[in-house]
Tab-separated table of N, CA and C in Angstrom:
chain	number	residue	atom	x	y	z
A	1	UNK	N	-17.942	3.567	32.403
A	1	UNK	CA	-18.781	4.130	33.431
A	1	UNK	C	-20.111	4.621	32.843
A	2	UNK	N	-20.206	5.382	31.340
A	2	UNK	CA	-21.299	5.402	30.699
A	2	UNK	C	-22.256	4.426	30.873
A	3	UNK	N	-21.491	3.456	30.601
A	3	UNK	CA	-22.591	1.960	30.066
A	3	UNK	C	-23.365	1.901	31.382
A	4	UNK	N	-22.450	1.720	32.228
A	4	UNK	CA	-23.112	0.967	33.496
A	4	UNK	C	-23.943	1.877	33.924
A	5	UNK	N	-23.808	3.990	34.024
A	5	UNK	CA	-25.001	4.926	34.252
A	5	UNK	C	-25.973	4.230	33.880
A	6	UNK	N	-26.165	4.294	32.386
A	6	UNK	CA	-27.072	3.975	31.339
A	6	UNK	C	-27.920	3.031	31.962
A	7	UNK	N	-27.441	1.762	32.212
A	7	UNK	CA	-27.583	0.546	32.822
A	7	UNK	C	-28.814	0.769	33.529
A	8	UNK	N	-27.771	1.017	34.707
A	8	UNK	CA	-28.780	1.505	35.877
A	8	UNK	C	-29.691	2.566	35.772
A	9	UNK	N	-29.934	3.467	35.127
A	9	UNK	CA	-30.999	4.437	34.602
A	9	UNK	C	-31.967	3.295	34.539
A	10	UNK	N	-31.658	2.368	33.780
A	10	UNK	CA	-32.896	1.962	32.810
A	10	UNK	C	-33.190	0.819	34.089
A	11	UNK	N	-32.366	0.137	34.481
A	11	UNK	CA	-32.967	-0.987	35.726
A	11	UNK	C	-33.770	-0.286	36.694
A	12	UNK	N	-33.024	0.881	37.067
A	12	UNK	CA	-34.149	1.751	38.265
A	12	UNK	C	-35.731	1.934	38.189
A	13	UNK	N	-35.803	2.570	36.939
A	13	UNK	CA	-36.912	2.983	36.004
A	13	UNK	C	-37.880	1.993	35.814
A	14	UNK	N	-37.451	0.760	35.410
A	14	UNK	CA	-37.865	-0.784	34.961
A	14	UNK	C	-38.417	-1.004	36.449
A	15	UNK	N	-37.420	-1.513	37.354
A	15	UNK	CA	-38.234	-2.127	38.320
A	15	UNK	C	-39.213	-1.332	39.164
A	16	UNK	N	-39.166	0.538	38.923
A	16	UNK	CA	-40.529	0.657	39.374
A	16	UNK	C	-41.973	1.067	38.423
A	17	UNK	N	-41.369	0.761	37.610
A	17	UNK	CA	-42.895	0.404	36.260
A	17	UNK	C	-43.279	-0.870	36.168
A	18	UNK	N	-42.611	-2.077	36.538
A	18	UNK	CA	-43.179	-3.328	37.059
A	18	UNK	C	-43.171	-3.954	38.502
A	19	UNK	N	-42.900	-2.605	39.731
A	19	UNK	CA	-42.849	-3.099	40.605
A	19	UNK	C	-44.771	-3.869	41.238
A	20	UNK	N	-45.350	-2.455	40.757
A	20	UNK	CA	-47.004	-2.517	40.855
A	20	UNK	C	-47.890	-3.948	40.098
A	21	UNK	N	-46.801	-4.236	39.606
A	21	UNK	CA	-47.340	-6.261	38.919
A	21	UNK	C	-46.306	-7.075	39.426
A	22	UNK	N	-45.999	-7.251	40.541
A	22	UNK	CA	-45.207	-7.882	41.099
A	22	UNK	C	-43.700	-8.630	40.766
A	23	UNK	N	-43.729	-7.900	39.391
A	23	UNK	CA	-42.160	-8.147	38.729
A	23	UNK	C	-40.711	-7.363	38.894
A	24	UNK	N	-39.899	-8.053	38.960
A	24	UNK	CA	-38.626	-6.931	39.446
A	24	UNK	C	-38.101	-6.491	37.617
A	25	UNK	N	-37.414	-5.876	37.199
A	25	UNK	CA	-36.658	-5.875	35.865
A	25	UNK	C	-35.593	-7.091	34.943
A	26	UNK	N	-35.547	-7.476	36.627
A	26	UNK	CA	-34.434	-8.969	35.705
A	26	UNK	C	-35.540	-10.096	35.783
A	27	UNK	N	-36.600	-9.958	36.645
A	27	UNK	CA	-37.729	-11.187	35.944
A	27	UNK	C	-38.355	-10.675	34.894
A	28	UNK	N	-38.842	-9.367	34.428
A	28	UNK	CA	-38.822	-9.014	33.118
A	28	UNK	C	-38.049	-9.789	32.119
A	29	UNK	N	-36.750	-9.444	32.008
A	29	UNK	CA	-35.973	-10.208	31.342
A	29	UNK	C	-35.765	-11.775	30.896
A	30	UNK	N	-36.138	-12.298	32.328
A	30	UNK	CA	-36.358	-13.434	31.681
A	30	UNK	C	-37.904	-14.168	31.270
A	31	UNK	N	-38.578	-13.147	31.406
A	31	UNK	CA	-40.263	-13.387	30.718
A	31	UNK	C	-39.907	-13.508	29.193
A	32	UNK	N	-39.156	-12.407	29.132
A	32	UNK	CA	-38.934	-11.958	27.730
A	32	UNK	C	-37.988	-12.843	26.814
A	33	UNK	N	-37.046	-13.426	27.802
A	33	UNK	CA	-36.228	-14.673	27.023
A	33	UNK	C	-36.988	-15.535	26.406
A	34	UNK	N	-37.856	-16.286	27.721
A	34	UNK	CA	-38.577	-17.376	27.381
A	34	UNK	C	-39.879	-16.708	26.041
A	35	UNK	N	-40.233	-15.479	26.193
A	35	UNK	CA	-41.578	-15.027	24.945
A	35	UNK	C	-40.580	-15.288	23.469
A	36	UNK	N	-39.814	-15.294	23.756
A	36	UNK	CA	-38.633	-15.450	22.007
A	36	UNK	C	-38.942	-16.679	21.660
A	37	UNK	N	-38.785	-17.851	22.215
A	37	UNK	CA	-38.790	-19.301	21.268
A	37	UNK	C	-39.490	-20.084	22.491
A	38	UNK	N	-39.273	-21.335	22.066
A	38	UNK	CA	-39.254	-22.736	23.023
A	38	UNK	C	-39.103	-22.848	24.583
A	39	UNK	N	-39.633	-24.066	24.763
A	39	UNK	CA	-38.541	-24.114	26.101
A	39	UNK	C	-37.500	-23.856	26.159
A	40	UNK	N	-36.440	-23.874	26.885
A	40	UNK	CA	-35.026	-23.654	27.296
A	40	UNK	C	-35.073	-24.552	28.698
A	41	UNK	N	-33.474	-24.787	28.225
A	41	UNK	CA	-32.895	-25.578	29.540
A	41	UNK	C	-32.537	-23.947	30.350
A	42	UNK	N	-32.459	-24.823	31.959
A	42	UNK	CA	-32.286	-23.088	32.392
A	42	UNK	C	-30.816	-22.689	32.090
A	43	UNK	N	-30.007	-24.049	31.643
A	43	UNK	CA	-28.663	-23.377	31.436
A	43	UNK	C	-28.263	-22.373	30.598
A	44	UNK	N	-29.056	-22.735	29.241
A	44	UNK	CA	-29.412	-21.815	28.314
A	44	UNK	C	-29.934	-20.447	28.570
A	45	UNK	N	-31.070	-20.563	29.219
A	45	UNK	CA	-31.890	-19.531	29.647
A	45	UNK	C	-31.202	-18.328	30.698
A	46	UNK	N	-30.183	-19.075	31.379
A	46	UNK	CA	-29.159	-18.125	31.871
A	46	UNK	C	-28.069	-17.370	30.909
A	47	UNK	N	-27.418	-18.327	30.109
A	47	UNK	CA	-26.610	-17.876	28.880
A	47	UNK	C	-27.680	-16.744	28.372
A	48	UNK	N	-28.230	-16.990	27.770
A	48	UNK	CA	-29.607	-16.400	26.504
A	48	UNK	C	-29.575	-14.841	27.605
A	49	UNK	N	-29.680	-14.920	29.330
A	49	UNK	CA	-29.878	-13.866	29.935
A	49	UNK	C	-28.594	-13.131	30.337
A	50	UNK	N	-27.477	-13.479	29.894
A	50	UNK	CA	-26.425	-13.086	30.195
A	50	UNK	C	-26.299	-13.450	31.954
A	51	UNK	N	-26.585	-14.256	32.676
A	51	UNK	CA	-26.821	-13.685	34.060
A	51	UNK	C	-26.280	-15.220	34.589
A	52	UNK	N	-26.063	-15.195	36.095
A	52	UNK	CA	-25.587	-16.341	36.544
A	52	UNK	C	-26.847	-17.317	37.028
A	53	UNK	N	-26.288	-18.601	36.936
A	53	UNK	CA	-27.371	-19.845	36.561
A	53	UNK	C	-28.184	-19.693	37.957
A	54	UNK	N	-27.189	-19.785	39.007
A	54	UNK	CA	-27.551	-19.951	40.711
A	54	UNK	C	-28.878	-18.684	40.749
A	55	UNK	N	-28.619	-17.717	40.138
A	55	UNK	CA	-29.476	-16.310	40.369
A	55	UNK	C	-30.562	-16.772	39.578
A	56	UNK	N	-30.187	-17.076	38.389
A	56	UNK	CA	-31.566	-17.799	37.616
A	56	UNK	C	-32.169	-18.325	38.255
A	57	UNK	N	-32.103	-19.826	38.680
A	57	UNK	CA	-32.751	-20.545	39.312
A	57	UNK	C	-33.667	-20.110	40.367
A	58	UNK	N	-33.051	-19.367	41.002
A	58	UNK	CA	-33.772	-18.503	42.319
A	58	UNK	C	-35.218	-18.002	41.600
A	59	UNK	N	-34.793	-16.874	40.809
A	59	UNK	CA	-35.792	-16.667	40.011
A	59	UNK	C	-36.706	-17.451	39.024
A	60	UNK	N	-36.747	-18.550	38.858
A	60	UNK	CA	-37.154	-19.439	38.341
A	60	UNK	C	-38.250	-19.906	39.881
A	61	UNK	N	-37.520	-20.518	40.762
A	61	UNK	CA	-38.364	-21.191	41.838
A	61	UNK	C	-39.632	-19.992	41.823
A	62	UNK	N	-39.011	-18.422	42.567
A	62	UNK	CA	-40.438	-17.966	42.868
A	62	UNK	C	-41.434	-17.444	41.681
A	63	UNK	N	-40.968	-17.353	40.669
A	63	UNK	CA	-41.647	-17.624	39.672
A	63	UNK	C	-42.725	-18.354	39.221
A	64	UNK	N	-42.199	-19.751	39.216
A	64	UNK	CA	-42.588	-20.699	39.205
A	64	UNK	C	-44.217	-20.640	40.476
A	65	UNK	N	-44.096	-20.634	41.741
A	65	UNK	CA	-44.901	-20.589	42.937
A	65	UNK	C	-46.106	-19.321	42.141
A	66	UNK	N	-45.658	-18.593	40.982
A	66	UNK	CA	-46.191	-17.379	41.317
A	66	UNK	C	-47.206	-17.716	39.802
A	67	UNK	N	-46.931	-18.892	39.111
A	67	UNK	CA	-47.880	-19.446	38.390
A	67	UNK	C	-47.290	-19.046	37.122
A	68	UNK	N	-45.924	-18.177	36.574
A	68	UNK	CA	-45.704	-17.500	35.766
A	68	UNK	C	-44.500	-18.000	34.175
A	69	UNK	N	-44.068	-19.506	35.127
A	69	UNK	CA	-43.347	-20.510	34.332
A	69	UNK	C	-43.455	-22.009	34.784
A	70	UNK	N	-43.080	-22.809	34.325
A	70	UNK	CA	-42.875	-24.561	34.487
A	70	UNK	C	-42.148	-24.843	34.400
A	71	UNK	N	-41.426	-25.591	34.991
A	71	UNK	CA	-40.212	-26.223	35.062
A	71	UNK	C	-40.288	-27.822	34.764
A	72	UNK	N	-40.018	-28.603	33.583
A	72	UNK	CA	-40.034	-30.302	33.326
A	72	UNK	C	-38.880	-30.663	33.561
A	73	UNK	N	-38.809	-31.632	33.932
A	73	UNK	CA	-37.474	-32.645	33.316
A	73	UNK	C	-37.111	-32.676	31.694
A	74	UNK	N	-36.313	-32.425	31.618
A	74	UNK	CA	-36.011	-32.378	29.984
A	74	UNK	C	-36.045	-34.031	29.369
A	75	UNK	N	-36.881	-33.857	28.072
A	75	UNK	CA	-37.141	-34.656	27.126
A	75	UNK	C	-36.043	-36.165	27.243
A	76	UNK	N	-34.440	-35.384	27.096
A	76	UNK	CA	-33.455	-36.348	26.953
A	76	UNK	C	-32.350	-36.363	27.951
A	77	UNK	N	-32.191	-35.569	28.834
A	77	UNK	CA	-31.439	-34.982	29.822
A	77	UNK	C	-31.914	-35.012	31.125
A	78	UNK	N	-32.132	-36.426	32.059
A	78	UNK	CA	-32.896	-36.275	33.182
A	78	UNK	C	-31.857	-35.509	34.194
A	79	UNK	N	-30.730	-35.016	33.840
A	79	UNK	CA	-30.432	-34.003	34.758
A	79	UNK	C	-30.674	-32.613	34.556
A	80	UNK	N	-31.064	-32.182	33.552
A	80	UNK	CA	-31.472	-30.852	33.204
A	80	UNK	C	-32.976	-30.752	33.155
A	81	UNK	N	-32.954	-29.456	33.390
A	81	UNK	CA	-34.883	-29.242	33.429
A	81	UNK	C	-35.170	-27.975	32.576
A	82	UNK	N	-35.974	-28.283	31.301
A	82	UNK	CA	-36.580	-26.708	30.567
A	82	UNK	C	-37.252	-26.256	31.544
A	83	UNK	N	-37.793	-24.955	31.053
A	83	UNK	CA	-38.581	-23.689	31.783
A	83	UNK	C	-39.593	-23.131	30.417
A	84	UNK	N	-40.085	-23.291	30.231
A	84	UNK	CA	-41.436	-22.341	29.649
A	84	UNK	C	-42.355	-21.384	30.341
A	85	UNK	N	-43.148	-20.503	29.638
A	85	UNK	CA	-44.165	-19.648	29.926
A	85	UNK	C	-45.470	-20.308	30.245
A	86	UNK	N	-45.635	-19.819	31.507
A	86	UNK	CA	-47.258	-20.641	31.289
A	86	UNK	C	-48.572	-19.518	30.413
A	87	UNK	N	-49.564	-19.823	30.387
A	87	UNK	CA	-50.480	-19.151	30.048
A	87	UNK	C	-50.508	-17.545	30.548
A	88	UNK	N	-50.640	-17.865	31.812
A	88	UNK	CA	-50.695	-16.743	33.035
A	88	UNK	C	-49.237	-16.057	32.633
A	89	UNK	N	-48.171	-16.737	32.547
A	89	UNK	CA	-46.675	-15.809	32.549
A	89	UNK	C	-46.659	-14.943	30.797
A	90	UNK	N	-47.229	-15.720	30.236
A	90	UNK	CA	-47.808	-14.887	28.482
A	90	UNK	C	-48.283	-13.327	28.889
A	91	UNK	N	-49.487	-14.029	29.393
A	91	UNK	CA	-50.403	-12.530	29.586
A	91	UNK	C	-49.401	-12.034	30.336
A	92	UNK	N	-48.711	-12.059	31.380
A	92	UNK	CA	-47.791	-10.824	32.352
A	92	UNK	C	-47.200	-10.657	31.266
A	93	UNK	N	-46.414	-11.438	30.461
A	93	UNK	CA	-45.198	-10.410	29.831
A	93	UNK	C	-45.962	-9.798	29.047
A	94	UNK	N	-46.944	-9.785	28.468
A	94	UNK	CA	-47.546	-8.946	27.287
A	94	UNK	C	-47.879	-7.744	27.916
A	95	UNK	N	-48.546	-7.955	29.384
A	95	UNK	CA	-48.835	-6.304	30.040
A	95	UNK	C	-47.364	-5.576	30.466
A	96	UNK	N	-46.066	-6.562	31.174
A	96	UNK	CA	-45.187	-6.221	31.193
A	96	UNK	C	-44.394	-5.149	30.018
A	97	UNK	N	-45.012	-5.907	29.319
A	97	UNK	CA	-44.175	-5.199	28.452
A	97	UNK	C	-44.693	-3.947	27.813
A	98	UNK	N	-46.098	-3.701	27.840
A	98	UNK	CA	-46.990	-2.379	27.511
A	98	UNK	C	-46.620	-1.443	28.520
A	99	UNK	N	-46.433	-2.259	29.809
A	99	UNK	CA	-45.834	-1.184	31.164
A	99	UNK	C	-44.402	-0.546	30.813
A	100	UNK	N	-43.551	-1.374	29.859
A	100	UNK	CA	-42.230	-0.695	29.562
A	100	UNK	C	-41.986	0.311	28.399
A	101	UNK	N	-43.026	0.315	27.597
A	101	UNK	CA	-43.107	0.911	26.302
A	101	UNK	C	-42.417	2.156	26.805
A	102	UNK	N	-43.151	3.009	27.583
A	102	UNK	CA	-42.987	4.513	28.178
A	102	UNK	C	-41.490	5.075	28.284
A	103	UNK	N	-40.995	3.845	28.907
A	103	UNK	CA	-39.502	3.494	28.718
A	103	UNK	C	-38.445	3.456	27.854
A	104	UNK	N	-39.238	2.434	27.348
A	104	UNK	CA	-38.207	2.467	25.908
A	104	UNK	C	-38.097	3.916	25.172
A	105	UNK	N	-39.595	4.152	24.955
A	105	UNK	CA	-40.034	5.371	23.597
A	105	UNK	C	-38.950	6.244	24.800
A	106	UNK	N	-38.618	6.466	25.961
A	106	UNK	CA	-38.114	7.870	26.204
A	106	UNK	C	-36.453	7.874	25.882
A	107	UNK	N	-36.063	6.326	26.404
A	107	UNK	CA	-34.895	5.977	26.023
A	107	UNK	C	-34.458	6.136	24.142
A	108	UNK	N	-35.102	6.111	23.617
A	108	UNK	CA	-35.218	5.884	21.950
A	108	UNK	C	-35.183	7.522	21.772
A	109	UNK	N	-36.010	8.200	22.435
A	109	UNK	CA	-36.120	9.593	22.125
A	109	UNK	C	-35.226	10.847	21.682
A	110	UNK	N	-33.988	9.986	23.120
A	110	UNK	CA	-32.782	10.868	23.058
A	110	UNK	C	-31.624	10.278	22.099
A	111	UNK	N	-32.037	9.832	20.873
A	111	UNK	CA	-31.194	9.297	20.162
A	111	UNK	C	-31.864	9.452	18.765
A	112	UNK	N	-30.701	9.670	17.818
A	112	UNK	CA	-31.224	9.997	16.214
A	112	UNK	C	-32.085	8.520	15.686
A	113	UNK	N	-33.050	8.327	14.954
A	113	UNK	CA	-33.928	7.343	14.316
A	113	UNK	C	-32.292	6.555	14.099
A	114	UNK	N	-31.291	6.201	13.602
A	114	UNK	CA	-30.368	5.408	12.865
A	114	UNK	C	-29.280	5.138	14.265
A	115	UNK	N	-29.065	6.208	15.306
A	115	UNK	CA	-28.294	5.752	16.424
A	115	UNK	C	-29.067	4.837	17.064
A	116	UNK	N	-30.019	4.397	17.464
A	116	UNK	CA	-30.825	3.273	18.062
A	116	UNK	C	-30.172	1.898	17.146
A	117	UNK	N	-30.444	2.204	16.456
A	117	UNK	CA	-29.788	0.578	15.516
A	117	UNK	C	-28.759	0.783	15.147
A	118	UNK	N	-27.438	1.460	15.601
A	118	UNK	CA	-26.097	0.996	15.532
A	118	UNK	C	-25.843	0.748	17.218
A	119	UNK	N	-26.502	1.441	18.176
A	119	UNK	CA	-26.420	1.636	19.084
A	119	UNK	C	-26.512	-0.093	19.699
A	120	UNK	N	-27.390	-0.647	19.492
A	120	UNK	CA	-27.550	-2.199	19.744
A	120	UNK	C	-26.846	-2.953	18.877
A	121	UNK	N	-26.537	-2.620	17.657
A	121	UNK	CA	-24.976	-4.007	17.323
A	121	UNK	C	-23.981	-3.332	17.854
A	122	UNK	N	-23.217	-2.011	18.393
A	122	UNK	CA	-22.635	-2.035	18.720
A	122	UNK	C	-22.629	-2.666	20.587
A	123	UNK	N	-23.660	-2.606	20.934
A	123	UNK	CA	-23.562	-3.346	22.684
A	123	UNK	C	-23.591	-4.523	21.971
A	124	UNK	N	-24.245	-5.315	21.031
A	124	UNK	CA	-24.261	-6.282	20.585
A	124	UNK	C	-22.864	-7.368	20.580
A	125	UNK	N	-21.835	-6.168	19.779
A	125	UNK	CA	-20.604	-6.667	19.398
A	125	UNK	C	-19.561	-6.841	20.713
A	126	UNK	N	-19.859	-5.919	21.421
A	126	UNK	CA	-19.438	-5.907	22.712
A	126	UNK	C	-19.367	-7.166	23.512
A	127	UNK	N	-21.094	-7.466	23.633
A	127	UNK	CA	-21.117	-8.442	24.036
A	127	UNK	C	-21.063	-9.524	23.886
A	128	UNK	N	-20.671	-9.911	22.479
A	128	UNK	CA	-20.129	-11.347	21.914
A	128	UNK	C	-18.438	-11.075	22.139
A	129	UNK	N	-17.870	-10.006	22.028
A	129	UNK	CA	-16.570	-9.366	22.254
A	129	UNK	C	-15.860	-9.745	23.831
A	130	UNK	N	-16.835	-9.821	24.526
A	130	UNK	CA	-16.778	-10.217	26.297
A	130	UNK	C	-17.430	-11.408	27.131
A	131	UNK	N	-17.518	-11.685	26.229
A	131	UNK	CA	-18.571	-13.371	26.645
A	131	UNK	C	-17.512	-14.494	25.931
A	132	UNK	N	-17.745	-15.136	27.504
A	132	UNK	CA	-17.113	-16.535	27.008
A	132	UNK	C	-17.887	-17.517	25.954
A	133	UNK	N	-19.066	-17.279	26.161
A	133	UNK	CA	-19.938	-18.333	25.027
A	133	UNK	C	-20.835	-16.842	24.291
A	134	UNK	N	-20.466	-17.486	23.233
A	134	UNK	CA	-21.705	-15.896	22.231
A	134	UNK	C	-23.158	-16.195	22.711
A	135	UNK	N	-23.692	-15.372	23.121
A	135	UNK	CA	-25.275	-14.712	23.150
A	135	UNK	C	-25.862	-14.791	21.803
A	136	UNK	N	-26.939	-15.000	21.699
A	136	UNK	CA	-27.438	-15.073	20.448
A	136	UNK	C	-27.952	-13.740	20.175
A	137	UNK	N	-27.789	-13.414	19.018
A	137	UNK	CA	-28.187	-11.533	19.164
A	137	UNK	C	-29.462	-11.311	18.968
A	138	UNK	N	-30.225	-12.557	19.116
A	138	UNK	CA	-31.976	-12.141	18.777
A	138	UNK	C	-32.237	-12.366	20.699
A	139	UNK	N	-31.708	-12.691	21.104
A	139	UNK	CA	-31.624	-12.559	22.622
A	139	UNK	C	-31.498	-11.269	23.767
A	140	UNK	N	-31.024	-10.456	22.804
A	140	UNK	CA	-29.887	-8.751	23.383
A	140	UNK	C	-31.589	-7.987	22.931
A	141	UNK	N	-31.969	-8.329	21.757
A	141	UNK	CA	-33.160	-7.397	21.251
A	141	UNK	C	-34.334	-7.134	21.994
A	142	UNK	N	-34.782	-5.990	22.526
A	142	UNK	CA	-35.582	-6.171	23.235
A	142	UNK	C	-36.452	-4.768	22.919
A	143	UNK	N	-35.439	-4.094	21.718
A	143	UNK	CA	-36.613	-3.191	21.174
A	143	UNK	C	-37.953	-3.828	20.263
A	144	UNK	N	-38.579	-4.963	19.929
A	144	UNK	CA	-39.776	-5.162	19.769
A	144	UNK	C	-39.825	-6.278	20.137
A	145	UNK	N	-40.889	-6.495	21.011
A	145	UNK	CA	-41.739	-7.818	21.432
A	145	UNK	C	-41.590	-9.168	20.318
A	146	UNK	N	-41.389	-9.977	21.080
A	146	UNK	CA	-40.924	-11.474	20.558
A	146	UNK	C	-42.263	-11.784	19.528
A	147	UNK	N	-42.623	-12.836	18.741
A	147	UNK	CA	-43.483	-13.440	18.450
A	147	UNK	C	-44.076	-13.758	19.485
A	148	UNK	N	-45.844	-14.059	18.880
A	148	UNK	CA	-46.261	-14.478	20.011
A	148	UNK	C	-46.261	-15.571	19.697
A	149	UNK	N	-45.926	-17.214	20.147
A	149	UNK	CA	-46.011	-18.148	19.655
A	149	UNK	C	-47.277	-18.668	20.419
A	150	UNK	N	-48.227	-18.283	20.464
A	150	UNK	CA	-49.623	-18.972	20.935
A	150	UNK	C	-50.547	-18.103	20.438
């Protein structure tokens, strides 16, 4: 019941510090998937988000309309389609994510400098512990901003 408080503390908080840029907290999330590496298939990109594919997708379409990702036909897989960042979805997550700082630093605050980093391998372990397919744990990280790969 902790976890899930916690949870929701931080989703509440999230979606109204990016409600004013037209982002909810779980399209946060997946800005932030895609700012980590490559394209992704969205199957991946759902795995990578812990979240269900059907809900992805949704979020993907208005996304997509909103100039903020692309969707191709994949390279070798004409039934699957990657998703990337466009230009425009870069710059949001980069302000997105200056909009969450406030957040984090308060969340980080109430915890010793060394509980923050056991604190995430232990949700970490959890969540390879409860997942049918392992998450990649550079995926869960979301205390510092991805590379920028552009």
């Amino acid at each position: 019941m902790a976890l899930r408080a916690a949870y929701l503390a931080l989703h509440r908080r999230s979606d109204a510090a990016f409600a004013a840029r037209g982002v909810t907290a779980d399209q946060f999330v997946l800005l932030a998937t895609l700012a980590r590496g490559h394209a992704l298939t969205q199957r991946e990109l759902a795995r990578r988000m812990s979240s269900d594919p059907s809900t992805v997708r949704a979020m993907l379409v208005l996304m997509e309309r909103q100039g903020l990702v692309e969707r191709d036909v994949h390279p070798t897989d004409a039934r699957a389609r990657t998703v990337a960042l466009t230009p425009k979805g870069k710059r949001a997550f980069r302000q997105l994510w200056a909009a969450g700082e406030p957040i984090r630093q308060q969340m980080i605050a109430v915890l010793d400098p060394d509980e923050a980093d056991t604190l995430a391998r232990l949700l970490t372990r959890v969540t390879a512990g409860l997942s049918p397919e392992s998450v990649p744990a550079d995926s869960l990280d979301l205390s510092h901003p991805p590379e920028d790969n552009q």
